[in-house]
Short mmCIF file of C-alpha atoms in Angstrom, two decimals:
data_model
loop_
_atom_site.label_atom_id
_atom_site.label_comp_id
_atom_site.label_asym_id
_atom_site.label_seq_id
_atom_site.Cartn_x
_atom_site.Cartn_y
_atom_site.Cartn_z
CA LYS A 211 2.69 12.09 9.35
CA GLN A 212 1.33 12.56 5.50
CA VAL A 213 0.93 9.22 3.90
CA GLU A 214 2.62 9.56 0.69
CA SER A 215 0.01 9.20 -2.49
CA LEU A 216 0.89 6.51 -5.21
CA TYR A 217 0.28 7.64 -9.03
CA PRO A 218 0.22 4.25 -10.48
CA ARG A 219 -1.32 5.71 -13.66
CA PRO A 220 -2.28 9.56 -15.03
CA GLY A 221 -5.36 10.41 -12.96
CA TRP A 222 -5.04 7.80 -10.65
CA VAL A 223 -4.44 8.53 -6.82
CA GLU A 224 -4.14 5.81 -4.32
CA LEU A 225 -2.93 5.06 -0.74
CA ASP A 226 -0.95 2.01 0.45
CA PRO A 227 -3.16 0.66 3.17
CA GLU A 228 -0.16 -1.47 5.18
CA VAL A 229 1.67 2.15 5.16
CA LEU A 230 -1.21 3.92 6.12
CA TRP A 231 -1.78 1.48 8.84
CA SER A 232 1.73 1.38 10.16
CA GLN A 233 1.70 5.15 10.25
CA PHE A 234 -1.67 5.26 12.07
CA VAL A 235 -0.04 3.35 14.96
CA ASP A 236 3.34 5.11 15.23
CA VAL A 237 1.61 8.46 15.36
CA ILE A 238 -0.60 7.40 18.23
CA LYS A 239 2.31 5.87 20.01
CA GLU A 240 4.56 9.04 19.55
CA ALA A 241 1.82 11.25 20.60
CA VAL A 242 1.22 9.71 23.75
CA GLN A 243 4.84 9.28 24.31
CA ALA A 244 5.69 13.15 23.49
CA ALA A 245 2.52 13.80 26.15
CA GLY A 246 4.76 12.08 28.92
CA LEU A 247 1.95 9.62 29.03
CA HIS A 248 1.48 5.76 29.27
CA MET A 249 -0.79 4.06 27.07
CA ARG A 250 -2.97 2.47 29.93
CA GLN A 251 -3.50 5.93 31.11
CA ILE A 252 -5.34 6.36 27.68
CA ALA A 253 -9.26 6.41 28.39
CA GLY A 254 -10.14 6.31 24.69
CA LEU A 255 -9.30 6.66 21.26
CA GLY A 256 -11.05 9.10 18.76
CA ILE A 257 -10.39 8.46 15.39
CA SER A 258 -11.05 11.46 12.51
CA THR A 259 -10.07 10.61 8.89
CA GLN A 260 -10.15 11.90 5.40
CA ARG A 261 -13.36 11.31 3.45
CA GLY A 262 -14.32 9.70 0.29
CA THR A 263 -10.99 7.51 0.22
CA PHE A 264 -12.26 4.00 0.30
CA ILE A 265 -10.81 0.38 -0.04
CA THR A 266 -12.75 -3.18 -0.38
CA TRP A 267 -11.08 -6.68 1.33
CA HIS A 268 -12.00 -10.34 1.51
CA LYS A 269 -14.15 -10.81 4.48
CA ARG A 270 -12.83 -14.08 5.28
CA THR A 271 -9.13 -13.29 4.41
CA GLY A 272 -8.68 -9.58 5.40
CA LYS A 273 -6.78 -9.28 2.34
CA PRO A 274 -7.15 -5.76 0.28
CA PHE A 275 -8.47 -6.42 -3.48
CA HIS A 276 -6.71 -3.06 -4.29
CA ASN A 277 -5.05 -0.18 -2.58
CA PHE A 278 -6.96 2.53 -1.05
CA ILE A 279 -8.50 4.91 -3.84
CA SER A 280 -8.45 8.41 -3.21
CA TRP A 281 -10.91 11.08 -2.95
CA ARG A 282 -8.96 13.14 -5.45
CA ASP A 283 -8.78 10.15 -7.86
CA LEU A 284 -9.68 10.17 -11.38
CA ARG A 285 -10.22 7.09 -12.81
CA SER A 286 -13.85 7.45 -13.04
CA ALA A 287 -13.92 10.68 -15.25
CA GLU A 288 -15.38 8.73 -18.26
CA LEU A 289 -17.94 6.77 -16.48
CA VAL A 290 -18.97 10.22 -14.84
CA ASN A 291 -19.39 11.85 -18.07
CA SER A 292 -21.06 9.20 -20.06
CA TRP A 293 -23.76 9.00 -17.06
CA ASN A 294 -24.15 12.23 -16.63
CA LYS A 295 -25.12 12.52 -20.35
CA SER A 296 -27.06 9.49 -20.35
CA LEU A 297 -30.99 8.97 -21.34
CA LEU A 298 -31.17 7.33 -17.60
CA LEU A 299 -30.39 9.82 -15.76
CA LYS A 300 -32.30 12.48 -17.33
CA VAL A 301 -35.45 9.92 -17.02
CA VAL A 302 -34.47 9.71 -13.33
CA HIS A 303 -34.44 13.63 -13.02
CA VAL A 304 -38.04 13.97 -14.50
CA ILE A 305 -39.50 11.02 -12.23
CA PHE A 306 -38.10 12.72 -9.14
CA THR A 307 -39.30 15.96 -10.43
CA VAL A 308 -42.69 14.77 -10.57
CA LEU A 309 -42.37 13.09 -7.06
CA HIS A 310 -41.11 16.58 -5.59
CA PHE A 311 -43.88 18.27 -7.49
CA LEU A 312 -46.83 16.13 -6.30
CA THR A 313 -45.38 15.47 -2.53
CA GLY A 314 -43.27 18.62 -1.58
CA ASN A 315 -41.11 16.39 0.14
CA ASP A 316 -37.41 17.43 -0.21
CA ARG A 317 -36.23 13.80 -0.06
CA TYR A 318 -37.09 13.95 -4.10
CA LEU A 319 -35.45 16.97 -4.69
CA ALA A 320 -31.62 15.83 -4.42
CA PRO A 321 -32.25 12.90 -7.30
CA SER A 322 -34.09 15.50 -9.46
CA PHE A 323 -31.16 17.29 -10.57
CA LEU A 324 -28.68 14.27 -9.15
CA THR A 325 -25.18 14.47 -11.25
CA PHE A 326 -22.10 12.22 -10.90
CA SER A 327 -18.71 13.66 -10.09
CA THR A 328 -15.37 12.01 -9.72
CA GLN A 329 -15.29 12.72 -6.05
CA GLN A 330 -17.98 10.82 -4.97
CA THR A 331 -17.20 7.37 -3.76
CA SER A 332 -20.26 5.61 -5.77
CA MET A 333 -18.69 5.81 -9.41
CA LYS A 334 -15.15 4.83 -8.61
CA LEU A 335 -16.98 1.72 -6.33
CA SER A 336 -18.73 0.92 -9.43
CA TRP A 337 -15.21 1.27 -11.54
CA VAL A 338 -13.95 -1.40 -9.19
CA PHE A 339 -16.76 -4.01 -9.71
CA LYS A 340 -16.31 -3.36 -13.18
CA ASN A 341 -12.65 -3.79 -13.49
CA ILE A 342 -11.42 -6.06 -10.32
CA HIS A 343 -12.87 -9.48 -11.02
CA GLU A 344 -11.52 -10.71 -7.66
CA ALA A 345 -13.94 -7.98 -5.71
CA GLU A 346 -16.89 -8.84 -8.18
CA GLU A 347 -16.36 -12.61 -7.59
CA ALA A 348 -16.31 -12.22 -3.49
CA ALA A 349 -19.11 -10.10 -3.69
CA LYS A 350 -21.32 -12.52 -5.10
CA LYS A 351 -20.46 -15.03 -2.51
CA ASN A 352 -21.04 -12.43 0.08
CA ASN A 353 -17.23 -11.85 1.18
CA CYS A 354 -16.68 -8.56 0.14
CA CYS A 355 -16.13 -5.75 2.71
CA PHE A 356 -16.19 -2.37 1.81
CA GLY A 357 -14.95 0.54 3.71
CA THR A 358 -13.47 4.30 4.19
CA VAL A 359 -10.41 5.06 5.95
CA ASP A 360 -12.23 4.75 9.40
CA THR A 361 -13.70 1.37 8.88
CA TRP A 362 -10.37 -0.06 7.88
CA LEU A 363 -8.56 1.12 10.82
CA LEU A 364 -11.25 -0.14 13.14
CA TYR A 365 -10.99 -3.51 11.56
CA ARG A 366 -7.37 -3.60 12.06
CA LEU A 367 -7.34 -2.44 15.50
CA THR A 368 -9.75 -5.03 16.60
CA LYS A 369 -8.13 -7.84 14.65
CA GLY A 370 -11.06 -8.14 12.23
CA SER A 371 -13.46 -8.58 15.23
CA VAL A 372 -15.23 -5.17 14.59
CA TYR A 373 -16.51 -3.96 10.83
CA ALA A 374 -18.33 -0.43 11.15
CA THR A 375 -18.57 3.05 10.27
CA ASP A 376 -20.42 6.17 11.75
CA TYR A 377 -23.24 8.55 10.28
CA SER A 378 -20.73 11.26 9.28
CA ASN A 379 -18.30 9.18 7.27
CA ALA A 380 -21.11 6.98 5.57
CA SER A 381 -23.07 10.24 4.64
CA ALA A 382 -19.85 11.92 2.97
CA THR A 383 -19.62 8.71 0.61
CA GLY A 384 -22.70 9.84 -1.57
CA ILE A 385 -24.09 5.97 -1.23
CA PHE A 386 -25.73 6.51 2.05
CA GLU A 387 -29.28 8.21 1.91
CA PRO A 388 -29.22 10.81 4.59
CA PHE A 389 -32.93 11.42 5.07
CA THR A 390 -33.64 7.63 5.57
CA LYS A 391 -30.05 6.85 7.30
CA CYS A 392 -29.68 3.81 5.18
CA TRP A 393 -27.33 2.61 2.37
CA ASN A 394 -29.05 3.71 -1.03
CA PRO A 395 -30.67 0.59 -2.51
CA THR A 396 -31.85 2.73 -6.03
CA LEU A 397 -28.40 4.22 -6.51
CA CYS A 398 -26.43 0.72 -5.82
CA ASN A 399 -28.98 -0.84 -8.41
CA LEU A 400 -28.27 1.78 -10.60
CA LEU A 401 -24.68 1.64 -10.42
CA SER A 402 -24.39 -2.45 -10.02
CA ILE A 403 -22.96 -2.17 -6.81
CA PRO A 404 -23.82 -5.06 -4.43
CA MET A 405 -25.70 -3.91 -1.38
CA SER A 406 -23.69 -6.73 0.76
CA ILE A 407 -20.61 -4.97 0.85
CA TYR A 408 -21.58 -2.16 3.47
CA PRO A 409 -20.62 -1.93 7.13
CA PRO A 410 -23.30 -1.36 9.80
CA VAL A 411 -23.42 2.46 10.78
CA LYS A 412 -23.08 3.42 14.70
CA ASP A 413 -23.17 6.62 16.36
CA THR A 414 -20.55 8.99 16.14
CA SER A 415 -19.39 8.94 19.58
CA PHE A 416 -20.01 5.23 20.63
CA ASN A 417 -17.87 2.65 21.70
CA PHE A 418 -17.01 0.92 18.97
CA GLY A 419 -14.83 -1.66 20.60
CA SER A 420 -11.26 -2.09 21.78
CA ALA A 421 -7.92 -1.96 19.78
CA ASP A 422 -5.98 -5.80 20.47
CA SER A 423 -3.74 -5.44 23.45
CA GLU A 424 -0.99 -6.88 20.81
CA ILE A 425 -0.88 -3.34 19.01
CA PHE A 426 -0.20 -0.97 21.96
CA GLY A 427 0.30 -3.34 25.04
CA VAL A 428 -3.05 -2.33 26.46
CA PRO A 429 -6.62 -2.73 25.17
CA ILE A 430 -7.84 0.94 24.35
CA PRO A 431 -11.24 1.46 23.49
CA VAL A 432 -12.16 3.11 20.15
CA MET A 433 -14.72 6.19 21.57
CA ALA A 434 -15.26 7.91 18.18
CA MET A 435 -15.14 7.58 14.65
CA VAL A 436 -15.81 10.75 12.56
CA ALA A 437 -15.11 12.21 9.09
CA ASP A 438 -12.33 15.22 9.20
CA GLN A 439 -14.86 18.09 8.10
CA GLN A 440 -17.53 17.36 10.61
CA SER A 441 -14.92 16.41 13.06
CA ALA A 442 -13.59 20.10 12.46
CA MET A 443 -16.84 21.52 12.82
CA PHE A 444 -17.44 19.90 16.16
CA GLY A 445 -14.03 21.05 16.99
CA GLU A 446 -14.68 24.46 16.06
CA CYS A 447 -17.69 23.89 18.78
CA CYS A 448 -20.47 24.98 15.75
CA PHE A 449 -23.38 23.38 17.69
CA HIS A 450 -26.16 25.55 16.90
CA PRO A 451 -28.04 26.07 13.71
CA GLY A 452 -26.66 28.70 11.16
CA ASP A 453 -22.83 28.40 12.61
CA VAL A 454 -20.34 28.05 9.94
CA LYS A 455 -16.99 26.43 9.53
CA LEU A 456 -14.49 27.33 7.00
CA THR A 457 -11.59 24.92 6.60
CA MET A 458 -8.89 25.82 4.31
CA GLY A 459 -6.38 22.94 4.17
CA THR A 460 -5.36 20.62 0.90
CA GLY A 461 -9.30 21.45 -0.05
CA CYS A 462 -11.59 24.25 1.17
CA PHE A 463 -14.83 23.45 2.56
CA TRP A 464 -17.65 25.85 3.83
CA ASN A 465 -19.88 23.68 6.53
CA VAL A 466 -23.27 25.16 7.98
CA ASN A 467 -25.23 23.53 10.81
CA THR A 468 -28.71 23.28 9.58
CA GLY A 469 -29.93 21.72 12.96
CA GLU A 470 -32.43 19.06 12.89
CA HIS A 471 -33.44 20.25 9.12
CA LEU A 472 -31.81 18.47 5.98
CA PHE A 473 -31.53 20.56 3.06
CA ALA A 474 -31.73 18.90 0.09
CA SER A 475 -29.05 18.76 -2.08
CA ARG A 476 -28.46 22.02 -4.39
CA ARG A 477 -25.92 22.70 -7.30
CA GLY A 478 -22.81 23.47 -5.33
CA LEU A 479 -24.14 22.30 -2.17
CA TYR A 480 -24.22 18.92 -0.56
CA PRO A 481 -26.31 17.60 2.45
CA LEU A 482 -24.59 15.58 5.22
CA ILE A 483 -24.90 14.06 8.75
CA GLY A 484 -22.67 16.24 10.69
CA TRP A 485 -23.00 13.99 13.89
CA LYS A 486 -25.36 11.43 15.87
CA ILE A 487 -24.86 11.39 19.53
CA GLY A 488 -27.73 8.86 20.83
CA GLU A 489 -31.21 10.60 19.74
CA GLU A 490 -29.34 13.96 18.38
CA VAL A 491 -28.85 13.99 14.98
CA VAL A 492 -27.44 17.13 13.61
CA TYR A 493 -26.92 17.88 9.41
CA LEU A 494 -24.74 20.29 7.84
CA THR A 495 -24.83 21.75 4.41
CA GLU A 496 -21.50 21.69 2.66
CA GLY A 497 -19.53 23.79 -0.06
CA CYS A 498 -16.15 22.59 -1.52
CA MET A 499 -13.58 23.07 -3.38
CA SER A 500 -10.18 21.46 -3.96
CA ASP A 501 -6.44 22.81 -4.71
CA ILE A 502 -6.17 25.16 -1.99
CA GLY A 503 -3.20 23.80 0.15
CA THR A 504 -2.02 21.87 -2.85
CA ALA A 505 -1.71 25.04 -5.08
CA ILE A 506 0.47 26.97 -2.38
CA LYS A 507 2.55 23.49 -1.89
CA TRP A 508 3.17 23.41 -5.56
CA ALA A 509 4.17 27.26 -5.74
CA GLN A 510 6.72 26.39 -2.85
CA ASP A 511 7.99 23.42 -4.64
CA ILE A 512 9.01 25.29 -7.80
CA ASN A 513 10.65 28.04 -5.66
CA LEU A 514 8.25 30.91 -5.68
CA PHE A 515 8.92 31.47 -1.96
CA THR A 516 10.98 29.43 0.58
CA SER A 517 8.37 29.24 3.38
CA VAL A 518 4.71 29.55 3.29
CA ASP A 519 5.45 32.25 5.98
CA GLU A 520 6.44 34.68 3.47
CA THR A 521 3.17 34.49 1.60
CA GLU A 522 1.08 37.17 3.18
CA LYS A 523 4.26 39.75 2.91
CA MET A 524 4.71 39.07 -0.60
CA ALA A 525 1.31 39.67 -1.41
CA ARG A 526 1.03 43.10 0.46
CA SER A 527 4.01 44.23 -0.72
CA ILE A 528 2.31 45.18 -3.97
CA VAL A 529 -1.02 46.89 -4.71
CA ASP A 530 -2.62 44.34 -6.93
CA SER A 531 -1.72 41.29 -9.08
CA GLN A 532 -1.02 43.68 -12.03
CA GLY A 533 -4.08 41.53 -13.75
CA VAL A 534 -2.47 38.25 -13.34
CA CYS A 535 -4.76 35.21 -12.57
CA PHE A 536 -4.47 31.81 -11.16
CA VAL A 537 -6.93 29.16 -11.79
CA PRO A 538 -6.29 25.87 -10.05
CA GLY A 539 -6.99 22.60 -11.29
CA PHE A 540 -4.22 20.24 -10.02
CA GLN A 541 -7.29 18.19 -8.56
CA VAL A 542 -10.49 17.28 -9.49
CA SER A 543 -13.00 19.94 -9.75
CA VAL A 544 -16.44 19.17 -8.64
CA ASN A 545 -18.03 20.65 -11.62
CA ASP A 546 -15.54 19.74 -14.57
CA PRO A 547 -12.91 17.22 -13.95
CA TYR A 548 -10.98 18.72 -16.99
CA LEU A 549 -10.33 22.10 -15.46
CA CYS A 550 -6.88 23.23 -16.10
CA ALA A 551 -4.77 24.84 -13.81
CA SER A 552 -3.13 27.88 -15.73
CA PHE A 553 -1.80 31.43 -14.94
CA MET A 554 -3.31 34.19 -17.25
CA GLY A 555 -2.25 37.81 -17.98
CA LEU A 556 1.43 37.24 -17.18
CA LYS A 557 3.46 40.43 -18.55
CA PRO A 558 7.03 41.02 -18.87
CA SER A 559 6.48 43.10 -15.63
CA THR A 560 5.24 40.04 -13.67
CA THR A 561 7.22 39.45 -10.58
CA ARG A 562 7.17 36.41 -8.11
CA ASN A 563 5.06 38.51 -5.77
CA HIS A 564 2.61 38.93 -8.39
CA LEU A 565 2.16 35.50 -9.20
CA VAL A 566 2.13 34.51 -5.10
CA ARG A 567 -0.78 37.22 -4.60
CA ALA A 568 -2.74 35.80 -7.87
CA ILE A 569 -2.77 32.23 -6.08
CA LEU A 570 -3.94 33.69 -2.69
CA GLU A 571 -6.38 35.85 -4.20
CA SER A 572 -7.83 32.98 -6.18
CA VAL A 573 -8.32 31.35 -2.41
CA ALA A 574 -10.39 34.45 -1.39
CA PHE A 575 -12.60 34.97 -4.62
CA ARG A 576 -13.62 31.00 -4.56
CA ASN A 577 -14.45 31.65 -0.84
CA LYS A 578 -16.62 34.27 -1.79
CA LEU A 579 -18.48 32.16 -4.72
CA LEU A 580 -19.22 29.42 -2.27
CA TYR A 581 -20.34 31.87 0.32
CA ASP A 582 -22.74 33.56 -2.11
CA ILE A 583 -24.40 30.23 -3.07
CA ILE A 584 -24.42 29.28 0.52
CA VAL A 585 -26.48 32.67 1.28
CA LYS A 586 -28.98 32.18 -1.80
CA LYS A 587 -29.64 28.53 -0.66
CA VAL A 588 -29.50 28.23 3.01
CA ARG A 589 -32.52 29.19 4.55
CA ILE A 590 -31.21 29.74 8.01
CA PRO A 591 -29.71 32.92 9.43
CA LEU A 592 -25.77 32.66 9.29
CA GLN A 593 -24.22 33.06 12.57
CA THR A 594 -20.42 33.23 13.66
CA ILE A 595 -17.91 32.02 11.14
CA ARG A 596 -14.95 30.23 12.43
CA ALA A 597 -11.79 29.28 10.38
CA ASP A 598 -9.51 26.71 10.70
CA GLY A 599 -6.93 24.39 8.61
CA GLY A 600 -3.21 25.68 7.52
CA VAL A 601 -4.19 28.67 5.23
CA SER A 602 -6.37 30.25 8.22
CA ASN A 603 -2.97 31.18 9.34
CA ASN A 604 -2.59 33.60 6.38
CA GLY A 605 -3.72 36.86 6.96
CA PHE A 606 -3.93 38.00 3.70
CA VAL A 607 -6.36 35.25 2.74
CA MET A 608 -8.22 35.51 5.59
CA GLN A 609 -8.47 39.59 5.77
CA MET A 610 -9.50 39.46 1.69
CA THR A 611 -12.47 36.96 2.29
CA SER A 612 -13.53 38.87 5.27
CA ASP A 613 -13.64 41.90 3.00
CA LEU A 614 -15.38 39.72 0.10
CA ILE A 615 -18.02 38.45 2.27
CA ASN A 616 -18.78 41.41 4.51
CA LYS A 617 -18.39 39.06 7.77
CA LYS A 618 -16.35 38.42 10.83
CA ILE A 619 -14.30 35.46 11.02
CA GLU A 620 -13.03 34.01 13.91
CA LYS A 621 -9.53 31.95 13.89
CA PRO A 622 -8.91 29.60 16.84
CA ALA A 623 -5.66 29.40 18.68
CA ASN A 624 -5.47 25.77 17.34
CA ALA A 625 -6.03 25.22 13.65
CA ASP A 626 -5.77 21.61 13.49
CA MET A 627 -9.78 21.35 14.05
CA SER A 628 -10.28 17.73 13.22
CA SER A 629 -7.65 16.18 15.83
CA LEU A 630 -9.57 18.42 18.39
CA GLY A 631 -12.97 17.24 17.42
CA ALA A 632 -12.29 13.53 17.37
CA ALA A 633 -10.95 14.38 21.24
CA PHE A 634 -13.96 15.96 22.24
CA LEU A 635 -16.34 13.00 20.60
CA ALA A 636 -14.02 10.55 22.17
CA GLY A 637 -14.55 12.55 25.72
CA LEU A 638 -17.74 12.88 25.69
CA ALA A 639 -18.37 8.90 25.04
CA SER A 640 -15.84 8.06 27.62
CA GLY A 641 -17.46 10.44 30.15
CA PHE A 642 -14.19 12.76 30.69
CA TRP A 643 -17.06 15.92 29.41
CA THR A 644 -20.60 15.31 30.29
CA ASP A 645 -21.95 17.85 27.99
CA LYS A 646 -20.95 20.49 25.08
CA GLU A 647 -21.27 23.32 27.30
CA GLN A 648 -18.25 22.21 28.80
CA LEU A 649 -16.14 22.11 25.42
CA LYS A 650 -17.67 25.29 24.57
CA LYS A 651 -15.30 27.02 27.45
CA LEU A 652 -12.42 25.49 26.18
CA ARG A 653 -12.35 27.59 22.68
CA ARG A 654 -9.54 29.72 22.30
CA ILE A 655 -9.66 32.31 19.38
CA GLU A 656 -6.65 33.85 18.45
CA ALA A 657 -7.48 36.34 15.99
CA VAL A 658 -10.44 38.10 14.55
CA PHE A 659 -10.85 39.33 10.97
CA GLU A 660 -13.47 42.19 10.09
CA PRO A 661 -14.06 43.58 7.14
CA GLN A 662 -11.98 46.71 6.14
CA LYS A 663 -12.71 47.12 2.49
CA ASP A 664 -15.87 47.72 0.75
CA SER A 665 -16.22 44.24 -1.67
CA GLU A 666 -16.85 46.51 -4.35
CA GLU A 667 -13.51 47.44 -4.56
CA TYR A 668 -12.52 43.85 -5.51
CA ARG A 669 -15.29 43.75 -8.35
CA PRO A 670 -12.66 44.42 -11.28
CA ALA A 671 -10.06 42.05 -10.20
CA MET A 672 -12.88 39.18 -9.38
CA ASP A 673 -14.37 40.04 -12.83
CA THR A 674 -11.37 39.45 -14.49
CA TRP A 675 -10.54 36.36 -12.58
CA LEU A 676 -13.85 34.63 -13.40
CA GLN A 677 -13.16 35.32 -17.01
CA ALA A 678 -9.94 33.15 -16.48
CA MET A 679 -11.75 30.31 -14.88
CA LYS A 680 -14.29 30.31 -17.73
CA ARG A 681 -11.16 30.18 -20.19
CA SER A 682 -9.72 27.06 -18.43
CA LEU A 683 -12.68 25.02 -18.27
CA HIS A 684 -13.17 21.55 -20.28
CA TRP A 685 -9.56 21.32 -21.08
#
């Protein structure tokens, strides 16, 4: 079930916490029933949730101060721009550049070119304490709780008795310092966010406590909490350094397993904690872009095609897009919150097929851009590339991406890897599986895409598309 987004003002994107909670409970009940099981047969629950979407609430009453503020929300755009242009941030860059030069410690590298984006939780949380008086007052009295979706669901499942998150979700907020594995006091002081609001951080595969028996009829232990992209990585069995996962759903996410080594943030890439299980901590490097599934859904809504399954056939029915370029910009761009969504190069001869092909080509072109950044910046030999998410079912996008990056891409039989990863992690914590080797044996590959064309054949079309991208910036 999709929780419907709310748009109270232009650029604002919210979720109703009560709707989210009720749909979460319904989905679990329906899944158990569909499997022909009874709740008392469930050994444990694993929760995989979207990242960067958060809420604050009163510690004593449990009442939210606002709706969930989505990772797609733009309300902090002006705050982000003013901070990125500020003298203070320039001073921070200089200080940490010097510290990195003197010590060689990568911990100082990320702050040396720190820039804020509207996707980060930090700026939107700063906005909350500047604009919602009740949250600010509660925080002064140590009565304000902050939580990403996982924390809120756990809090509700346990009727307020458990307040926690895991390392994967915490590291995706941008407020948690992956080097020290602590909430970042320097950043919070900089943005005037009180340190008292944050939940304790636990292992990813861990007994977080049991759901209250009133909810499902029996107490079910919550055995894993994990952020969706890290969960998909685990579901794809990308357990070794150099393993790569490409998720193409609402957004597009490239994740590289960097093992025990945490790469400092580089432009276009971001360091994350993949998962923590006991003493094992696995780090990832991520590159992402928005507007993959959203753009395709929009094209369907305006009747460019009837079924998503048609798009591959439509794109292959013509030799090229006839110079038509699609620039996605429905959601916030990491680099430019004012990127304009547009079609360019339209002609009297342009058909629906050309428009659809242009949309699909834009996905492959952006995959190429992110892959090139990863190859350049991540100092680990890249191994297997495994794709998942709804758009990975599109053979045109998958083949073109394989051609452009000149690499083999595996597609699993099950495209919903976030759910599988949460199940794997919960199963390990509950003893259903004893080690990750057992999980590898459960992998099923549906298709393998290997390069069929030289990437140079795409260069003229990609150069034209890059020009279109430049013209759409800073709208």
